[in-house]
């Protein structure tokens, strides 16, 4: 019985520590389907570096319901909002590709002031802020009509926008 109690306390403490992990928002995905949004956050070590074990986390904020946070399900991670990420040789810059659109790379790193997600938007290097997906419901899966990328120019700080049809 003592062993079971120890395991429960250990798991609860591990969960609490994982929830207390320092995270910083990178970008989000909004959709035409409803108000729910997908958040991508950088996860940092206590020293303020990107966590090499899991540098980016992704989750839902269910705004069309009660605003609670929910993990992605398996299909969402594998086909839509999940991603693949690899560290560059030095380990503080990561190359990320979204499962639904792997053609466009996102670079995650610390700039002078914060952790950012950099992506080419309308041909310019930009800090990605949000993605909007307009879709229509199909028989089995939604059909994407277009995707809009929003960010700020890396050099001039001007707003950058691109619509992908």
Short mmCIF file of N, CA and C in Angstrom, two decimals:
data_model
loop_
_atom_site.label_atom_id
_atom_site.label_comp_id
_atom_site.label_asym_id
_atom_site.label_seq_id
_atom_site.Cartn_x
_atom_site.Cartn_y
_atom_site.Cartn_z
N UNK A 1 0.81 -1.19 0.00
CA UNK A 1 0.00 0.00 0.00
C UNK A 1 0.86 1.27 0.00
N UNK A 2 1.98 1.24 0.78
CA UNK A 2 2.87 2.40 0.82
C UNK A 2 3.47 2.65 -0.56
N UNK A 3 3.78 1.57 -1.28
CA UNK A 3 4.34 1.70 -2.63
C UNK A 3 3.39 2.39 -3.57
N UNK A 4 2.12 2.03 -3.50
CA UNK A 4 1.11 2.65 -4.35
C UNK A 4 0.95 4.13 -4.02
N UNK A 5 0.93 4.45 -2.73
CA UNK A 5 0.83 5.86 -2.31
C UNK A 5 2.03 6.65 -2.81
N UNK A 6 3.22 6.07 -2.73
CA UNK A 6 4.43 6.76 -3.22
C UNK A 6 4.32 7.02 -4.72
N UNK A 7 3.88 6.03 -5.46
CA UNK A 7 3.74 6.19 -6.92
C UNK A 7 2.75 7.30 -7.24
N UNK A 8 1.62 7.34 -6.53
CA UNK A 8 0.62 8.38 -6.79
C UNK A 8 1.19 9.76 -6.49
N UNK A 9 1.88 9.91 -5.36
CA UNK A 9 2.49 11.20 -5.00
C UNK A 9 3.56 11.57 -6.02
N UNK A 10 4.38 10.61 -6.43
CA UNK A 10 5.43 10.88 -7.41
C UNK A 10 4.84 11.34 -8.74
N UNK A 11 3.81 10.65 -9.21
CA UNK A 11 3.18 11.03 -10.48
C UNK A 11 2.54 12.42 -10.39
N UNK A 12 1.90 12.70 -9.25
CA UNK A 12 1.28 14.02 -9.07
C UNK A 12 2.34 15.12 -9.07
N UNK A 13 3.47 14.88 -8.39
CA UNK A 13 4.55 15.87 -8.36
C UNK A 13 5.16 16.06 -9.74
N UNK A 14 5.35 14.96 -10.47
CA UNK A 14 5.90 15.04 -11.83
C UNK A 14 4.97 15.83 -12.73
N UNK A 15 3.67 15.58 -12.61
CA UNK A 15 2.69 16.31 -13.41
C UNK A 15 2.72 17.80 -13.06
N UNK A 16 2.77 18.11 -11.77
CA UNK A 16 2.81 19.52 -11.34
C UNK A 16 4.05 20.22 -11.86
N UNK A 17 5.20 19.54 -11.83
CA UNK A 17 6.43 20.14 -12.37
C UNK A 17 6.32 20.36 -13.87
N UNK A 18 5.73 19.40 -14.57
CA UNK A 18 5.61 19.56 -16.02
C UNK A 18 4.68 20.71 -16.36
N UNK A 19 3.65 20.94 -15.54
CA UNK A 19 2.74 22.05 -15.78
C UNK A 19 3.40 23.38 -15.44
N UNK A 20 4.36 23.36 -14.53
CA UNK A 20 5.04 24.59 -14.11
C UNK A 20 6.18 24.96 -15.05
N UNK A 21 6.46 24.12 -16.03
CA UNK A 21 7.54 24.38 -16.99
C UNK A 21 7.32 25.76 -17.60
N UNK A 22 8.40 26.51 -17.75
CA UNK A 22 8.32 27.85 -18.31
C UNK A 22 8.06 27.75 -19.80
N UNK A 23 7.00 28.38 -20.26
CA UNK A 23 6.67 28.39 -21.68
C UNK A 23 6.47 29.83 -22.14
N UNK A 24 6.69 30.03 -23.43
CA UNK A 24 6.49 31.34 -24.06
C UNK A 24 5.70 31.13 -25.34
N UNK A 25 4.68 31.96 -25.59
CA UNK A 25 3.89 31.80 -26.82
C UNK A 25 4.73 32.08 -28.06
N UNK A 26 4.52 31.25 -29.09
CA UNK A 26 5.18 31.45 -30.38
C UNK A 26 4.19 31.98 -31.41
N UNK A 27 3.16 31.18 -31.69
CA UNK A 27 2.13 31.58 -32.66
C UNK A 27 0.90 30.74 -32.42
N UNK A 28 -0.19 31.07 -33.11
CA UNK A 28 -1.41 30.29 -32.97
C UNK A 28 -2.07 30.10 -34.32
N UNK A 29 -2.97 29.13 -34.36
CA UNK A 29 -3.77 28.86 -35.55
C UNK A 29 -5.23 29.09 -35.21
N UNK A 30 -5.86 29.96 -35.99
CA UNK A 30 -7.30 30.21 -35.90
C UNK A 30 -7.96 29.54 -37.10
N UNK A 31 -9.23 29.18 -36.93
CA UNK A 31 -9.92 28.49 -38.01
C UNK A 31 -11.31 29.09 -38.23
N UNK A 32 -11.83 28.92 -39.43
CA UNK A 32 -13.17 29.42 -39.73
C UNK A 32 -14.24 28.53 -39.10
N UNK A 33 -13.90 27.33 -38.74
CA UNK A 33 -14.88 26.36 -38.23
C UNK A 33 -15.53 26.81 -36.93
N UNK A 34 -14.72 27.31 -35.98
CA UNK A 34 -15.23 27.79 -34.70
C UNK A 34 -14.16 28.64 -34.03
N UNK A 35 -14.42 29.06 -32.80
CA UNK A 35 -13.51 29.97 -32.10
C UNK A 35 -12.32 29.26 -31.46
N UNK A 36 -12.29 27.94 -31.45
CA UNK A 36 -11.17 27.21 -30.84
C UNK A 36 -9.88 27.53 -31.57
N UNK A 37 -8.79 27.67 -30.82
CA UNK A 37 -7.48 28.00 -31.41
C UNK A 37 -6.44 26.98 -30.96
N UNK A 38 -5.45 26.79 -31.83
CA UNK A 38 -4.33 25.92 -31.54
C UNK A 38 -3.15 26.80 -31.18
N UNK A 39 -2.56 26.57 -30.01
CA UNK A 39 -1.42 27.36 -29.54
C UNK A 39 -0.13 26.56 -29.67
N UNK A 40 0.92 27.24 -30.10
CA UNK A 40 2.27 26.68 -30.15
C UNK A 40 3.12 27.53 -29.21
N UNK A 41 3.72 26.88 -28.22
CA UNK A 41 4.54 27.57 -27.23
C UNK A 41 5.94 26.99 -27.23
N UNK A 42 6.93 27.84 -26.99
CA UNK A 42 8.30 27.38 -26.75
C UNK A 42 8.39 26.94 -25.30
N UNK A 43 9.06 25.84 -25.07
CA UNK A 43 9.29 25.35 -23.71
C UNK A 43 10.73 25.61 -23.35
N UNK A 44 10.95 26.22 -22.19
CA UNK A 44 12.28 26.64 -21.78
C UNK A 44 12.76 25.86 -20.56
N UNK A 45 14.06 25.68 -20.48
CA UNK A 45 14.68 25.08 -19.30
C UNK A 45 14.76 26.13 -18.21
N UNK A 46 15.08 25.75 -16.97
CA UNK A 46 15.26 26.76 -15.91
C UNK A 46 16.34 27.80 -16.25
N UNK A 47 17.28 27.46 -17.14
CA UNK A 47 18.32 28.40 -17.55
C UNK A 47 17.85 29.33 -18.68
N UNK A 48 16.59 29.17 -19.14
CA UNK A 48 16.06 30.04 -20.17
C UNK A 48 16.37 29.62 -21.60
N UNK A 49 16.91 28.42 -21.79
CA UNK A 49 17.18 27.90 -23.13
C UNK A 49 16.00 27.06 -23.60
N UNK A 50 15.90 26.90 -24.91
CA UNK A 50 14.88 26.01 -25.44
C UNK A 50 15.14 24.59 -24.92
N UNK A 51 14.12 23.94 -24.45
CA UNK A 51 14.24 22.60 -23.87
C UNK A 51 14.57 21.61 -24.98
N UNK A 52 15.75 20.98 -24.96
CA UNK A 52 16.11 20.06 -26.04
C UNK A 52 15.23 18.82 -26.12
N UNK A 53 14.59 18.45 -25.01
CA UNK A 53 13.71 17.29 -25.02
C UNK A 53 12.37 17.56 -25.68
N UNK A 54 11.89 18.78 -25.55
CA UNK A 54 10.61 19.19 -26.13
C UNK A 54 10.60 20.71 -26.26
N UNK A 55 11.22 21.24 -27.32
CA UNK A 55 11.35 22.69 -27.44
C UNK A 55 10.05 23.42 -27.75
N UNK A 56 9.08 22.72 -28.34
CA UNK A 56 7.81 23.35 -28.68
C UNK A 56 6.68 22.41 -28.25
N UNK A 57 5.64 22.99 -27.65
CA UNK A 57 4.45 22.23 -27.31
C UNK A 57 3.26 22.82 -28.05
N UNK A 58 2.24 22.00 -28.25
CA UNK A 58 1.04 22.44 -28.97
C UNK A 58 -0.19 21.94 -28.21
N UNK A 59 -1.24 22.77 -28.20
CA UNK A 59 -2.46 22.41 -27.47
C UNK A 59 -3.61 23.29 -27.97
N UNK A 60 -4.82 22.85 -27.67
CA UNK A 60 -6.04 23.60 -27.97
C UNK A 60 -6.39 24.53 -26.82
N UNK A 61 -6.97 25.67 -27.14
CA UNK A 61 -7.72 26.48 -26.20
C UNK A 61 -9.15 26.49 -26.76
N UNK A 62 -10.07 25.88 -26.03
CA UNK A 62 -11.44 25.68 -26.52
C UNK A 62 -12.31 26.90 -26.19
N UNK A 63 -12.13 27.95 -26.98
CA UNK A 63 -12.86 29.20 -26.76
C UNK A 63 -14.34 29.08 -27.10
N UNK A 64 -14.71 28.15 -27.97
CA UNK A 64 -16.13 27.99 -28.31
C UNK A 64 -16.88 27.24 -27.20
N UNK A 65 -16.12 26.73 -26.23
CA UNK A 65 -16.75 26.06 -25.09
C UNK A 65 -16.49 26.90 -23.83
N UNK A 66 -15.62 26.41 -22.96
CA UNK A 66 -15.39 27.10 -21.69
C UNK A 66 -13.98 27.67 -21.56
N UNK A 67 -13.22 27.68 -22.66
CA UNK A 67 -11.88 28.26 -22.64
C UNK A 67 -10.80 27.37 -22.05
N UNK A 68 -11.14 26.11 -21.81
CA UNK A 68 -10.15 25.22 -21.21
C UNK A 68 -9.09 24.81 -22.22
N UNK A 69 -7.98 24.33 -21.67
CA UNK A 69 -6.85 23.85 -22.47
C UNK A 69 -6.99 22.33 -22.63
N UNK A 70 -6.78 21.85 -23.86
CA UNK A 70 -6.88 20.42 -24.17
C UNK A 70 -5.72 20.01 -25.07
N UNK A 71 -5.21 18.80 -24.90
CA UNK A 71 -4.17 18.33 -25.83
C UNK A 71 -4.79 17.99 -27.19
N UNK A 72 -3.96 17.93 -28.21
CA UNK A 72 -4.42 17.46 -29.52
C UNK A 72 -4.66 15.97 -29.44
N UNK A 73 -5.59 15.47 -30.24
CA UNK A 73 -5.75 14.02 -30.31
C UNK A 73 -4.75 13.45 -31.33
N UNK A 74 -4.72 12.16 -31.47
CA UNK A 74 -3.73 11.49 -32.32
C UNK A 74 -3.83 11.96 -33.78
N UNK A 75 -5.02 11.99 -34.32
CA UNK A 75 -5.20 12.40 -35.72
C UNK A 75 -4.76 13.85 -35.91
N UNK A 76 -5.11 14.72 -34.99
CA UNK A 76 -4.71 16.13 -35.09
C UNK A 76 -3.19 16.27 -35.05
N UNK A 77 -2.51 15.48 -34.21
CA UNK A 77 -1.05 15.53 -34.13
C UNK A 77 -0.40 14.97 -35.40
N UNK A 78 -0.96 13.90 -35.96
CA UNK A 78 -0.34 13.22 -37.10
C UNK A 78 -0.66 13.86 -38.44
N UNK A 79 -1.83 14.46 -38.58
CA UNK A 79 -2.28 14.94 -39.89
C UNK A 79 -2.46 16.44 -40.02
N UNK A 80 -2.78 17.12 -38.95
CA UNK A 80 -3.17 18.52 -39.08
C UNK A 80 -2.23 19.48 -38.36
N UNK A 81 -2.29 19.50 -37.04
CA UNK A 81 -1.62 20.55 -36.27
C UNK A 81 -0.32 20.11 -35.61
N UNK A 82 0.00 18.83 -35.72
CA UNK A 82 1.26 18.35 -35.17
C UNK A 82 2.43 18.87 -35.99
N UNK A 83 3.63 18.53 -35.59
CA UNK A 83 4.81 19.03 -36.27
C UNK A 83 5.99 18.09 -36.05
N UNK A 84 6.98 18.25 -36.90
CA UNK A 84 8.28 17.61 -36.71
C UNK A 84 9.27 18.72 -36.45
N UNK A 85 10.21 18.47 -35.54
CA UNK A 85 11.17 19.50 -35.18
C UNK A 85 12.54 18.86 -34.99
N UNK A 86 13.57 19.54 -35.49
CA UNK A 86 14.95 19.06 -35.36
C UNK A 86 15.84 20.21 -34.95
N UNK A 87 16.80 19.89 -34.09
CA UNK A 87 17.76 20.90 -33.64
C UNK A 87 18.85 21.06 -34.69
N UNK A 88 19.31 22.30 -34.85
CA UNK A 88 20.53 22.51 -35.63
C UNK A 88 21.70 22.03 -34.79
N UNK A 89 22.88 22.02 -35.35
CA UNK A 89 24.07 21.48 -34.67
C UNK A 89 24.32 22.11 -33.30
N UNK A 90 24.12 23.39 -33.16
CA UNK A 90 24.39 24.06 -31.88
C UNK A 90 23.29 23.82 -30.84
N UNK A 91 22.12 23.38 -31.27
CA UNK A 91 21.06 23.02 -30.34
C UNK A 91 20.19 24.14 -29.83
N UNK A 92 20.41 25.38 -30.22
CA UNK A 92 19.55 26.46 -29.75
C UNK A 92 18.71 27.07 -30.87
N UNK A 93 18.81 26.48 -32.05
CA UNK A 93 17.94 26.82 -33.16
C UNK A 93 17.30 25.53 -33.62
N UNK A 94 15.98 25.57 -33.80
CA UNK A 94 15.23 24.38 -34.19
C UNK A 94 14.50 24.65 -35.49
N UNK A 95 14.46 23.64 -36.35
CA UNK A 95 13.74 23.70 -37.63
C UNK A 95 12.46 22.89 -37.48
N UNK A 96 11.34 23.53 -37.69
CA UNK A 96 10.03 22.94 -37.43
C UNK A 96 9.21 22.93 -38.71
N UNK A 97 8.49 21.84 -38.93
CA UNK A 97 7.59 21.74 -40.09
C UNK A 97 6.24 21.21 -39.61
N UNK A 98 5.17 21.95 -39.94
CA UNK A 98 3.83 21.51 -39.58
C UNK A 98 3.43 20.33 -40.44
N UNK A 99 2.73 19.37 -39.86
CA UNK A 99 2.34 18.15 -40.57
C UNK A 99 1.47 18.48 -41.79
N UNK A 100 0.57 19.44 -41.65
CA UNK A 100 -0.35 19.75 -42.73
C UNK A 100 0.29 20.54 -43.87
N UNK A 101 1.44 21.16 -43.62
CA UNK A 101 2.09 21.97 -44.65
C UNK A 101 3.60 21.94 -44.45
N UNK A 102 4.23 20.77 -44.71
CA UNK A 102 5.67 20.63 -44.44
C UNK A 102 6.56 21.42 -45.41
N UNK A 103 6.00 21.96 -46.48
CA UNK A 103 6.81 22.70 -47.45
C UNK A 103 7.39 23.99 -46.86
N UNK A 104 6.73 24.53 -45.85
CA UNK A 104 7.13 25.82 -45.28
C UNK A 104 7.78 25.58 -43.92
N UNK A 105 9.05 25.90 -43.82
CA UNK A 105 9.79 25.67 -42.57
C UNK A 105 9.63 26.84 -41.60
N UNK A 106 9.60 26.52 -40.32
CA UNK A 106 9.54 27.52 -39.25
C UNK A 106 10.80 27.35 -38.41
N UNK A 107 11.52 28.42 -38.23
CA UNK A 107 12.75 28.40 -37.43
C UNK A 107 12.44 28.97 -36.04
N UNK A 108 12.72 28.19 -35.00
CA UNK A 108 12.43 28.59 -33.62
C UNK A 108 13.75 28.85 -32.91
N UNK A 109 13.88 30.04 -32.31
CA UNK A 109 15.13 30.40 -31.64
C UNK A 109 14.92 31.62 -30.75
N UNK A 110 15.93 31.95 -29.96
CA UNK A 110 15.94 33.20 -29.17
C UNK A 110 16.49 34.31 -30.05
N UNK A 111 15.76 35.43 -30.16
CA UNK A 111 16.38 36.62 -30.73
C UNK A 111 16.89 37.44 -29.56
N UNK A 112 17.11 38.72 -29.70
CA UNK A 112 17.68 39.51 -28.62
C UNK A 112 16.77 39.59 -27.39
N UNK A 113 15.46 39.52 -27.60
CA UNK A 113 14.54 39.78 -26.50
C UNK A 113 13.62 38.62 -26.13
N UNK A 114 13.37 37.68 -27.04
CA UNK A 114 12.40 36.63 -26.75
C UNK A 114 12.58 35.43 -27.68
N UNK A 115 11.82 34.39 -27.42
CA UNK A 115 11.81 33.23 -28.30
C UNK A 115 10.83 33.52 -29.43
N UNK A 116 11.22 33.23 -30.66
CA UNK A 116 10.40 33.55 -31.82
C UNK A 116 10.28 32.36 -32.77
N UNK A 117 9.25 32.45 -33.62
CA UNK A 117 9.06 31.51 -34.72
C UNK A 117 9.22 32.33 -36.01
N UNK A 118 10.27 32.04 -36.76
CA UNK A 118 10.55 32.78 -37.99
C UNK A 118 10.12 31.94 -39.20
N UNK A 119 9.47 32.61 -40.15
CA UNK A 119 9.00 31.95 -41.37
C UNK A 119 9.00 32.96 -42.51
N UNK A 120 9.16 32.49 -43.72
CA UNK A 120 9.04 33.39 -44.87
C UNK A 120 7.56 33.65 -45.11
N UNK A 121 7.20 34.92 -45.09
CA UNK A 121 5.82 35.34 -45.37
C UNK A 121 5.87 36.33 -46.51
N UNK A 122 5.22 35.99 -47.61
CA UNK A 122 5.20 36.81 -48.82
C UNK A 122 6.62 37.09 -49.31
N UNK A 123 7.50 36.10 -49.14
CA UNK A 123 8.86 36.19 -49.64
C UNK A 123 9.85 36.85 -48.69
N UNK A 124 9.40 37.34 -47.55
CA UNK A 124 10.27 38.03 -46.60
C UNK A 124 10.44 37.21 -45.32
N UNK A 125 11.62 37.25 -44.72
CA UNK A 125 11.75 36.60 -43.41
C UNK A 125 10.93 37.40 -42.39
N UNK A 126 10.08 36.67 -41.65
CA UNK A 126 9.16 37.34 -40.73
C UNK A 126 8.99 36.53 -39.46
N UNK A 127 8.57 37.21 -38.41
CA UNK A 127 8.22 36.56 -37.16
C UNK A 127 6.75 36.17 -37.26
N UNK A 128 6.49 34.88 -37.29
CA UNK A 128 5.14 34.35 -37.43
C UNK A 128 4.35 34.64 -36.16
N UNK A 129 3.15 35.22 -36.32
CA UNK A 129 2.29 35.50 -35.18
C UNK A 129 1.06 34.61 -35.17
N UNK A 130 0.44 34.46 -36.36
CA UNK A 130 -0.74 33.60 -36.41
C UNK A 130 -0.99 33.10 -37.82
N UNK A 131 -1.75 32.02 -37.88
CA UNK A 131 -2.18 31.41 -39.13
C UNK A 131 -3.69 31.29 -39.06
N UNK A 132 -4.37 31.63 -40.15
CA UNK A 132 -5.82 31.48 -40.23
C UNK A 132 -6.13 30.46 -41.32
N UNK A 133 -6.97 29.48 -40.99
CA UNK A 133 -7.36 28.44 -41.95
C UNK A 133 -8.85 28.56 -42.24
N UNK A 134 -9.19 28.84 -43.49
CA UNK A 134 -10.58 28.88 -43.92
C UNK A 134 -10.89 27.55 -44.58
N UNK A 135 -11.92 26.87 -44.08
CA UNK A 135 -12.25 25.54 -44.61
C UNK A 135 -13.76 25.37 -44.68
N UNK A 136 -14.17 24.38 -45.45
CA UNK A 136 -15.57 23.96 -45.52
C UNK A 136 -15.64 22.50 -45.11
N UNK A 137 -16.73 22.14 -44.48
CA UNK A 137 -16.89 20.76 -44.04
C UNK A 137 -17.17 19.86 -45.23
N UNK A 138 -16.42 18.76 -45.31
CA UNK A 138 -16.62 17.77 -46.36
C UNK A 138 -17.34 16.56 -45.80
N UNK A 139 -17.45 15.52 -46.61
CA UNK A 139 -18.13 14.31 -46.15
C UNK A 139 -17.38 13.64 -45.01
N UNK A 140 -16.06 13.54 -45.14
CA UNK A 140 -15.28 12.90 -44.08
C UNK A 140 -14.31 13.87 -43.41
N UNK A 141 -13.65 14.69 -44.19
CA UNK A 141 -12.69 15.65 -43.66
C UNK A 141 -12.98 17.04 -44.21
N UNK A 142 -12.61 18.09 -43.48
CA UNK A 142 -12.79 19.44 -44.02
C UNK A 142 -11.89 19.67 -45.24
N UNK A 143 -12.34 20.56 -46.11
CA UNK A 143 -11.54 20.97 -47.26
C UNK A 143 -11.02 22.37 -47.00
N UNK A 144 -9.70 22.54 -47.09
CA UNK A 144 -9.10 23.85 -46.87
C UNK A 144 -9.32 24.70 -48.12
N UNK A 145 -9.93 25.87 -47.95
CA UNK A 145 -10.12 26.81 -49.06
C UNK A 145 -8.89 27.68 -49.23
N UNK A 146 -8.37 28.19 -48.12
CA UNK A 146 -7.14 28.99 -48.15
C UNK A 146 -6.55 29.08 -46.75
N UNK A 147 -5.30 29.50 -46.72
CA UNK A 147 -4.57 29.72 -45.47
C UNK A 147 -3.98 31.11 -45.52
N UNK A 148 -4.07 31.85 -44.42
CA UNK A 148 -3.46 33.17 -44.33
C UNK A 148 -2.38 33.15 -43.26
N UNK A 149 -1.25 33.75 -43.59
CA UNK A 149 -0.12 33.87 -42.67
C UNK A 149 0.02 35.33 -42.26
N UNK A 150 0.19 35.56 -40.96
CA UNK A 150 0.34 36.92 -40.43
C UNK A 150 1.60 36.98 -39.58
N UNK A 151 2.37 38.05 -39.77
CA UNK A 151 3.58 38.20 -38.97
C UNK A 151 4.16 39.59 -39.11
N UNK A 152 5.41 39.72 -38.64
CA UNK A 152 6.13 40.99 -38.71
C UNK A 152 7.47 40.77 -39.39
N UNK A 153 7.79 41.68 -40.31
CA UNK A 153 9.05 41.60 -41.03
C UNK A 153 10.21 41.58 -40.04
N UNK A 154 11.13 40.66 -40.26
CA UNK A 154 12.26 40.48 -39.35
C UNK A 154 13.15 41.71 -39.30
N UNK A 155 13.28 42.43 -40.40
CA UNK A 155 14.18 43.58 -40.47
C UNK A 155 13.48 44.92 -40.23
N UNK A 156 12.34 45.13 -40.85
CA UNK A 156 11.68 46.44 -40.77
C UNK A 156 10.57 46.52 -39.72
N UNK A 157 10.14 45.38 -39.20
CA UNK A 157 9.03 45.28 -38.24
C UNK A 157 7.68 45.63 -38.87
N UNK A 158 7.62 45.75 -40.20
CA UNK A 158 6.35 45.98 -40.89
C UNK A 158 5.51 44.71 -40.82
N UNK A 159 4.18 44.89 -40.86
CA UNK A 159 3.30 43.73 -40.90
C UNK A 159 3.51 42.97 -42.21
N UNK A 160 3.50 41.66 -42.14
CA UNK A 160 3.61 40.80 -43.33
C UNK A 160 2.38 39.91 -43.38
N UNK A 161 1.89 39.69 -44.60
CA UNK A 161 0.68 38.90 -44.83
C UNK A 161 0.86 38.11 -46.12
N UNK A 162 0.36 36.89 -46.10
CA UNK A 162 0.35 36.08 -47.32
C UNK A 162 -0.87 35.17 -47.29
N UNK A 163 -1.54 35.08 -48.43
CA UNK A 163 -2.68 34.18 -48.59
C UNK A 163 -2.28 33.05 -49.52
N UNK A 164 -2.45 31.82 -49.04
CA UNK A 164 -2.12 30.63 -49.83
C UNK A 164 -3.41 29.94 -50.20
N UNK A 165 -3.68 29.84 -51.50
CA UNK A 165 -4.93 29.21 -51.96
C UNK A 165 -4.64 27.78 -52.37
#
